[in-house]
Coordinates of C-alpha atoms in Angstrom, one line a residue:
M1351 CA 4.4 -3.1 -29.9
A1352 CA 7.2 -1.7 -27.7
D1353 CA 6.6 1.8 -29.1
A1354 CA 2.9 1.6 -28.2
V1355 CA 3.7 0.6 -24.7
L1356 CA 6.2 3.4 -24.2
K1357 CA 3.7 5.8 -25.7
E1358 CA 1.0 4.7 -23.2
Y1359 CA 3.4 5.0 -20.3
A1360 CA 4.5 8.5 -21.4
L1361 CA 0.9 9.6 -21.7
S1362 CA 0.1 8.3 -18.2
F1363 CA 3.2 10.1 -16.8
L1364 CA 2.1 13.3 -18.6
E1365 CA -1.5 13.0 -17.2
V1366 CA -0.1 12.6 -13.6
A1367 CA 2.3 15.5 -14.0
V1368 CA -0.4 17.8 -15.3
A1369 CA -2.8 16.7 -12.6
I1370 CA -0.2 17.4 -9.9
L1371 CA 0.4 20.8 -11.3
V1372 CA -3.3 21.6 -11.5
G1373 CA -3.9 20.3 -8.0
I1374 CA -1.0 22.4 -6.6
L1375 CA -2.3 25.5 -8.3
V1376 CA -5.9 25.0 -7.1
G1377 CA -4.6 24.3 -3.6
A1378 CA -2.4 27.5 -3.7
L1379 CA -5.4 29.5 -4.8
V1380 CA -7.5 28.2 -1.9
M1381 CA -4.7 28.9 0.6
A1382 CA -4.2 32.4 -0.8
L1383 CA -7.9 33.1 -0.5
G1384 CA -7.7 32.0 3.1
G1385 CA -4.9 34.4 3.8
Y1386 CA -2.0 31.9 3.9
N1387 CA 1.3 31.9 2.1
P1388 CA 1.1 29.0 -0.4
W1389 CA 4.8 29.2 -1.3
N1390 CA 5.9 28.7 2.3
A1391 CA 3.1 26.1 2.9
Y1392 CA 4.3 23.9 -0.1
Y1393 CA 7.9 24.4 0.9
Q1394 CA 7.1 23.0 4.4
L1395 CA 5.0 20.2 2.9
F1396 CA 7.6 18.9 0.5
V1397 CA 11.2 20.1 1.1
P1398 CA 11.8 18.9 4.7
T1399 CA 10.0 15.7 4.0
L1400 CA 12.2 14.9 1.0
T1401 CA 15.5 16.2 2.3
T1402 CA 15.6 14.8 5.8
T1403 CA 16.1 11.2 7.0
Y1404 CA 13.1 11.5 9.4
G1405 CA 10.9 12.8 6.6
L1406 CA 11.8 10.0 4.3
E1407 CA 11.3 7.4 7.1
M1408 CA 7.8 8.8 7.8
T1409 CA 7.0 8.8 4.1
L1410 CA 7.7 5.1 3.8
S1411 CA 5.8 4.3 7.0
F1412 CA 2.7 6.2 5.7
A1413 CA 3.0 4.6 2.2
A1414 CA 3.1 1.0 3.4
P1415 CA -0.5 0.4 4.3
I1416 CA -2.1 2.4 1.4
M1417 CA 0.1 0.5 -1.1
L1418 CA -1.6 -2.7 0.0
T1419 CA -5.2 -1.3 0.1
A1420 CA -4.6 0.2 -3.3
L1421 CA -3.9 -3.3 -4.6
T1422 CA -7.3 -4.4 -3.3
F1423 CA -9.1 -1.8 -5.5
A1424 CA -6.7 -2.3 -8.5
V1425 CA -7.2 -6.1 -8.7
G1426 CA -11.0 -5.5 -8.7
V1427 CA -10.7 -2.9 -11.4
R1428 CA -8.6 -5.3 -13.5
A1429 CA -11.5 -7.7 -13.2
G1430 CA -14.0 -5.1 -14.1
L1431 CA -15.3 -4.6 -10.5
F1432 CA -15.5 -1.6 -8.1
N1433 CA -14.3 -3.3 -5.0
I1434 CA -14.2 -0.5 -2.4
G1435 CA -14.2 -3.0 0.5
A1436 CA -10.5 -2.6 1.4
E1437 CA -11.5 -0.5 4.5
G1438 CA -13.5 -3.3 6.1
Q1439 CA -11.2 -6.1 5.0
M1440 CA -8.3 -4.2 6.5
Y1441 CA -10.3 -3.8 9.8
M1442 CA -10.8 -7.5 9.9
G1443 CA -7.1 -8.2 9.2
A1444 CA -6.1 -5.9 12.1
L1445 CA -8.5 -7.7 14.4
G1446 CA -6.9 -11.0 13.5
A1447 CA -3.5 -9.6 14.6
V1448 CA -4.6 -8.1 17.9
L1449 CA -6.5 -11.2 19.0
F1450 CA -3.1 -12.8 19.7
G1451 CA -2.6 -10.3 22.5
V1452 CA -4.7 -12.5 24.7
V1453 CA -3.2 -15.8 23.6
A1454 CA 0.0 -17.4 25.1
L1455 CA 2.1 -19.0 22.4
P1456 CA 5.7 -19.8 21.7
S1457 CA 7.3 -16.5 20.6
F1458 CA 8.2 -17.7 17.1
L1459 CA 4.6 -18.5 16.2
Y1460 CA 3.1 -15.1 16.8
L1461 CA 4.0 -13.3 13.6
P1462 CA 3.2 -16.1 11.1
L1463 CA -0.1 -16.8 12.9
E1464 CA -1.0 -13.1 12.9
F1465 CA -0.5 -12.9 9.2
A1466 CA -2.3 -16.2 8.6
L1467 CA -5.4 -15.2 10.6
G1468 CA -5.5 -11.6 9.6
T1469 CA -5.2 -12.5 5.9
A1470 CA -7.9 -15.2 6.3
L1471 CA -10.3 -12.7 7.9
G1472 CA -9.6 -10.2 5.1
V1473 CA -10.3 -12.9 2.5
L1474 CA -13.4 -14.0 4.3
W1475 CA -14.8 -10.5 4.3
G1476 CA -14.0 -10.0 0.7
L1477 CA -15.5 -13.3 -0.3
I1478 CA -18.9 -12.3 1.2
A1479 CA -19.1 -9.5 -1.4
G1480 CA -17.6 -11.8 -4.0
V1481 CA -20.2 -14.6 -3.5
L1482 CA -23.0 -12.0 -3.5
K1483 CA -21.7 -10.6 -6.8
A1484 CA -21.0 -13.9 -8.5
Y1485 CA -24.1 -15.9 -7.6
R1486 CA -26.7 -13.3 -6.7
G1487 CA -25.8 -10.4 -8.9
V1488 CA -25.5 -8.0 -6.0
N1489 CA -23.7 -4.8 -6.9
E1490 CA -20.3 -4.9 -5.4
V1491 CA -20.3 -1.2 -4.5
V1492 CA -23.4 -1.5 -2.3
S1493 CA -22.2 -4.8 -0.7
T1494 CA -18.7 -3.6 0.1
I1495 CA -19.9 -0.3 1.6
M1496 CA -22.3 -2.2 3.8
L1497 CA -19.6 -4.7 4.8
N1498 CA -17.2 -1.8 5.6
W1499 CA -19.6 -0.6 8.2
I1500 CA -20.4 -4.0 9.5
A1501 CA -16.7 -4.7 9.9
Y1502 CA -16.3 -1.3 11.7
W1503 CA -18.9 -2.2 14.3
V1504 CA -17.7 -5.7 14.7
V1505 CA -14.1 -4.6 15.5
E1506 CA -15.3 -1.7 17.6
T1507 CA -17.5 -3.9 19.7
M1508 CA -14.6 -6.4 20.1
R1509 CA -12.4 -3.5 21.2
I1510 CA -14.9 -2.4 23.9
Y1511 CA -16.3 -5.6 25.2
V1512 CA -14.0 -8.5 24.3
I1513 CA -10.4 -7.5 24.0
P1514 CA -10.1 -4.1 25.8
N1515 CA -6.7 -3.1 27.1
P1516 CA -6.9 -3.5 30.9
L1517 CA -4.7 -0.5 31.4
D1518 CA -6.1 1.8 28.7
A1519 CA -9.7 1.6 27.7
S1520 CA -9.1 3.6 24.6
K1521 CA -7.6 0.7 22.7
T1522 CA -7.5 -3.1 22.4
V1523 CA -4.9 -5.3 23.9
S1524 CA -1.6 -4.8 22.2
V1525 CA 0.1 -7.1 19.8
P1526 CA 2.7 -9.0 22.0
P1527 CA 6.3 -7.9 21.5
A1528 CA 7.2 -11.2 19.8
G1529 CA 4.4 -10.6 17.3
R1530 CA 5.6 -7.1 16.2
L1531 CA 7.3 -6.3 13.0
P1532 CA 10.9 -5.1 13.7
L1533 CA 11.6 -1.4 13.3
L1534 CA 14.0 -0.7 10.5
V1535 CA 15.2 2.5 12.3
S1536 CA 15.1 2.7 16.0
G1537 CA 13.0 5.6 17.4
T1538 CA 10.9 6.0 14.3
E1539 CA 7.6 4.5 13.0
L1540 CA 9.4 2.8 10.1
S1541 CA 9.0 -0.9 10.4
A1542 CA 9.4 -4.0 8.2
S1543 CA 5.8 -3.3 7.0
I1544 CA 7.3 -1.4 4.1
I1545 CA 9.2 -4.5 3.0
V1546 CA 6.1 -6.7 3.4
S1547 CA 4.1 -4.2 1.3
V1548 CA 6.7 -4.1 -1.5
V1549 CA 6.9 -7.9 -1.6
V1550 CA 3.1 -8.2 -1.7
L1551 CA 3.1 -5.6 -4.5
L1552 CA 5.7 -7.6 -6.5
I1553 CA 3.7 -10.9 -6.0
T1554 CA 0.5 -9.2 -7.1
Y1555 CA 2.2 -7.9 -10.3
L1556 CA 3.6 -11.4 -11.1
L1557 CA 0.1 -12.9 -10.4
L1558 CA -1.7 -10.5 -12.7
W1559 CA 0.8 -10.5 -15.6
R1560 CA 2.6 -13.8 -15.4
T1561 CA -0.1 -16.4 -14.5
A1562 CA -3.2 -17.9 -16.2
V1563 CA -5.4 -16.6 -13.3
G1564 CA -4.0 -13.1 -13.9
Y1565 CA -4.7 -13.4 -17.6
E1566 CA -8.3 -14.3 -17.0
I1567 CA -8.8 -11.5 -14.5
R1568 CA -7.5 -8.9 -17.0
A1569 CA -9.4 -10.5 -19.9
V1570 CA -12.7 -10.2 -18.0
G1571 CA -11.9 -6.7 -17.0
Y1572 CA -11.4 -5.7 -20.6
N1573 CA -14.5 -7.4 -21.9
P1574 CA -16.6 -9.8 -19.8
V1575 CA -18.9 -10.8 -22.7
A1576 CA -16.1 -11.8 -25.0
S1577 CA -14.3 -13.6 -22.1
R1578 CA -17.4 -15.6 -21.4
Y1579 CA -17.7 -16.6 -25.1
G1580 CA -14.0 -17.5 -24.9
G1581 CA -14.6 -20.0 -22.2
I1582 CA -13.6 -18.0 -19.1
N1583 CA -15.8 -18.5 -16.1
V1584 CA -16.6 -14.9 -15.2
S1585 CA -18.2 -15.7 -11.9
R1586 CA -15.1 -17.6 -10.8
V1587 CA -12.9 -14.7 -11.9
S1588 CA -14.9 -12.4 -9.7
L1589 CA -14.2 -14.6 -6.8
Y1590 CA -10.5 -14.7 -7.6
S1591 CA -10.4 -10.9 -7.6
F1592 CA -12.1 -10.6 -4.2
I1593 CA -9.9 -13.3 -2.7
I1594 CA -6.7 -11.5 -3.8
G1595 CA -8.1 -8.1 -2.8
G1596 CA -9.1 -9.5 0.6
M1597 CA -5.6 -10.9 1.1
T1598 CA -3.8 -7.6 0.4
A1599 CA -6.2 -5.6 2.6
G1600 CA -5.9 -8.2 5.4
V1601 CA -2.1 -8.0 5.3
A1602 CA -2.4 -4.2 5.4
G1603 CA -4.4 -4.5 8.7
V1604 CA -1.9 -6.8 10.2
C1605 CA 1.0 -4.6 9.2
E1606 CA -0.6 -1.5 10.6
V1607 CA -1.1 -2.9 14.1
S1608 CA 1.9 -5.1 14.3
G1609 CA 4.3 -2.6 12.7
R1610 CA 3.1 0.8 13.9
P1611 CA 4.4 2.0 17.3
P1612 CA 3.7 3.0 19.9
S1613 CA 0.3 1.4 20.6
Y1614 CA 0.5 -1.8 18.5
A1615 CA -3.3 -2.0 18.9
I1616 CA -6.6 -0.8 17.5
T1617 CA -7.6 2.5 19.0
T1618 CA -10.9 4.1 19.9
G1619 CA -13.1 4.5 16.8
L1620 CA -10.5 2.6 14.8
S1621 CA -8.8 6.0 14.4
N1622 CA -5.4 4.5 13.6
L1623 CA -7.0 2.5 10.7
M1624 CA -9.9 4.6 9.4
G1625 CA -9.5 6.0 5.9
L1626 CA -6.5 3.9 4.9
G1627 CA -8.7 1.8 2.6
F1628 CA -10.2 4.8 0.8
D1629 CA -6.7 6.4 0.6
G1630 CA -5.8 3.2 -1.3
L1631 CA -8.6 3.7 -3.7
A1632 CA -7.2 7.1 -4.6
V1633 CA -3.7 5.8 -4.9
S1634 CA -4.9 3.0 -7.2
L1635 CA -6.6 5.6 -9.5
I1636 CA -3.5 7.8 -9.5
G1637 CA -1.3 4.8 -10.3
N1638 CA -3.6 3.7 -13.2
N1639 CA -4.5 0.5 -11.3
H1640 CA -1.0 -0.9 -12.0
P1641 CA 1.4 -2.2 -9.3
L1642 CA 4.3 0.0 -10.5
G1643 CA 2.1 3.1 -10.7
I1644 CA 0.7 2.2 -7.2
L1645 CA 4.3 2.1 -5.8
F1646 CA 5.0 5.7 -6.9
A1647 CA 1.5 7.0 -6.1
S1648 CA 1.7 5.6 -2.6
L1649 CA 5.1 7.2 -2.0
F1650 CA 3.7 10.6 -3.2
I1651 CA 0.7 10.4 -0.9
G1652 CA 3.1 9.3 1.9
V1653 CA 5.1 12.5 1.3
M1654 CA 1.9 14.6 1.7
K1655 CA 0.9 12.8 4.8
A1656 CA 4.4 13.1 6.3
G1657 CA 4.7 16.8 5.4
S1658 CA 1.3 17.9 6.7
R1659 CA 2.6 18.3 10.2
N1660 CA 5.3 20.7 8.9
M1661 CA 2.6 22.8 7.1
Q1662 CA 0.7 23.2 10.4
I1663 CA 3.7 24.0 12.6
W1664 CA 6.0 26.1 10.4
A1665 CA 3.6 27.5 7.8
H1666 CA 0.8 28.0 10.4
V1667 CA -1.8 26.4 8.1
P1668 CA -4.6 24.9 10.2
L1669 CA -5.3 21.2 9.9
E1670 CA -8.6 21.7 8.1
M1671 CA -6.8 23.7 5.4
V1672 CA -4.0 21.2 5.1
Q1673 CA -6.6 18.4 4.6
T1674 CA -8.5 20.5 2.0
V1675 CA -5.3 21.2 0.0
Q1676 CA -4.3 17.5 0.1
G1677 CA -7.8 16.5 -0.9
L1678 CA -7.8 18.9 -3.9
I1679 CA -4.4 17.5 -5.1
I1680 CA -5.6 13.9 -4.7
I1681 CA -8.9 14.6 -6.5
T1682 CA -7.1 16.1 -9.5
L1683 CA -4.7 13.2 -9.6
S1684 CA -7.5 10.7 -9.5
I1685 CA -9.6 12.3 -12.3
P1686 CA -7.6 10.8 -15.2
G1687 CA -7.7 7.3 -13.8
L1688 CA -11.4 7.6 -12.9
M1689 CA -12.3 8.8 -16.4
R1690 CA -10.4 5.8 -17.9
L1691 CA -12.3 3.5 -15.5
I1692 CA -15.7 5.0 -16.5
L1693 CA -14.9 4.7 -20.2
R1694 CA -13.8 1.1 -19.8
K1695 CA -16.9 0.3 -17.9
A1696 CA -19.0 2.0 -20.6
R1697 CA -17.3 0.0 -23.4
G1698 CA -17.9 -3.2 -21.4
W1699 CA -21.7 -2.5 -21.1
K1700 CA -22.2 -2.0 -24.8

């Protein structure tokens, strides 16, 4: 049994290593065709980021939110679902945090209430898709995509008309100082959000692999038909997965606005939030939808995000090319996990 587990982990590690190599080579080819020096570009992308204190701090700050949104997708996959609603659920979580910018409370209440409301809104947004799936058979991909856009316009409307910053119309009111996560290193963007993310990741692991609820989620993901015959309520398990996913995405939204200086707010077009949910989807696929894999995958993506500025400044690679190269690496990294997911789904449909 132990040998089989070790073999599976070794195979997963080999898949990731090969995918990284292929992605880097394809990215190098694209840069070379564009007239850029791929050696210098990759040096600037990885070396300063991994060898300087500032680079490591930025890596952790970028990794924190996508670690949480990756858990949203991973829990869904473990239940046999494609929950791609982390984006919208995260928007709602962020909204729950900034709403306290217009409320006067004792200072010690801000942070716990921000997390409570932000998490509740994330769960609520996830439950809409969960109920539609469990009791009306609505495909979760369709419903979560629609809910992502609804959440976007709800939050953007709130930003413009309900809670605009009176001094800066490009953002909402800011999270009050008492409601902000403390910075771990002064003068950087690294806050206690990374600690929150790791704690949530650990709790999610324990929930999935050490509880009866987690057992049911994983059983349904492997074979919903056999699980139903075994007495597991598949509809209820679907709701469980959306609740847990909504919680992690909601926490991501709270952490991003309460722990990301300097604005501590939601900006125009949700620009400081947009894409983090879909980044989490890629991270989950890279990490084989497992909390431990997600931890390392989010750190890797954090390195690429932190190093992209160095590529632009010192290797003179334009932003569009940087994003193209990063996208190629992420795509190649995601392919093994995506293929496993498709094969698992195909087996479940037989």
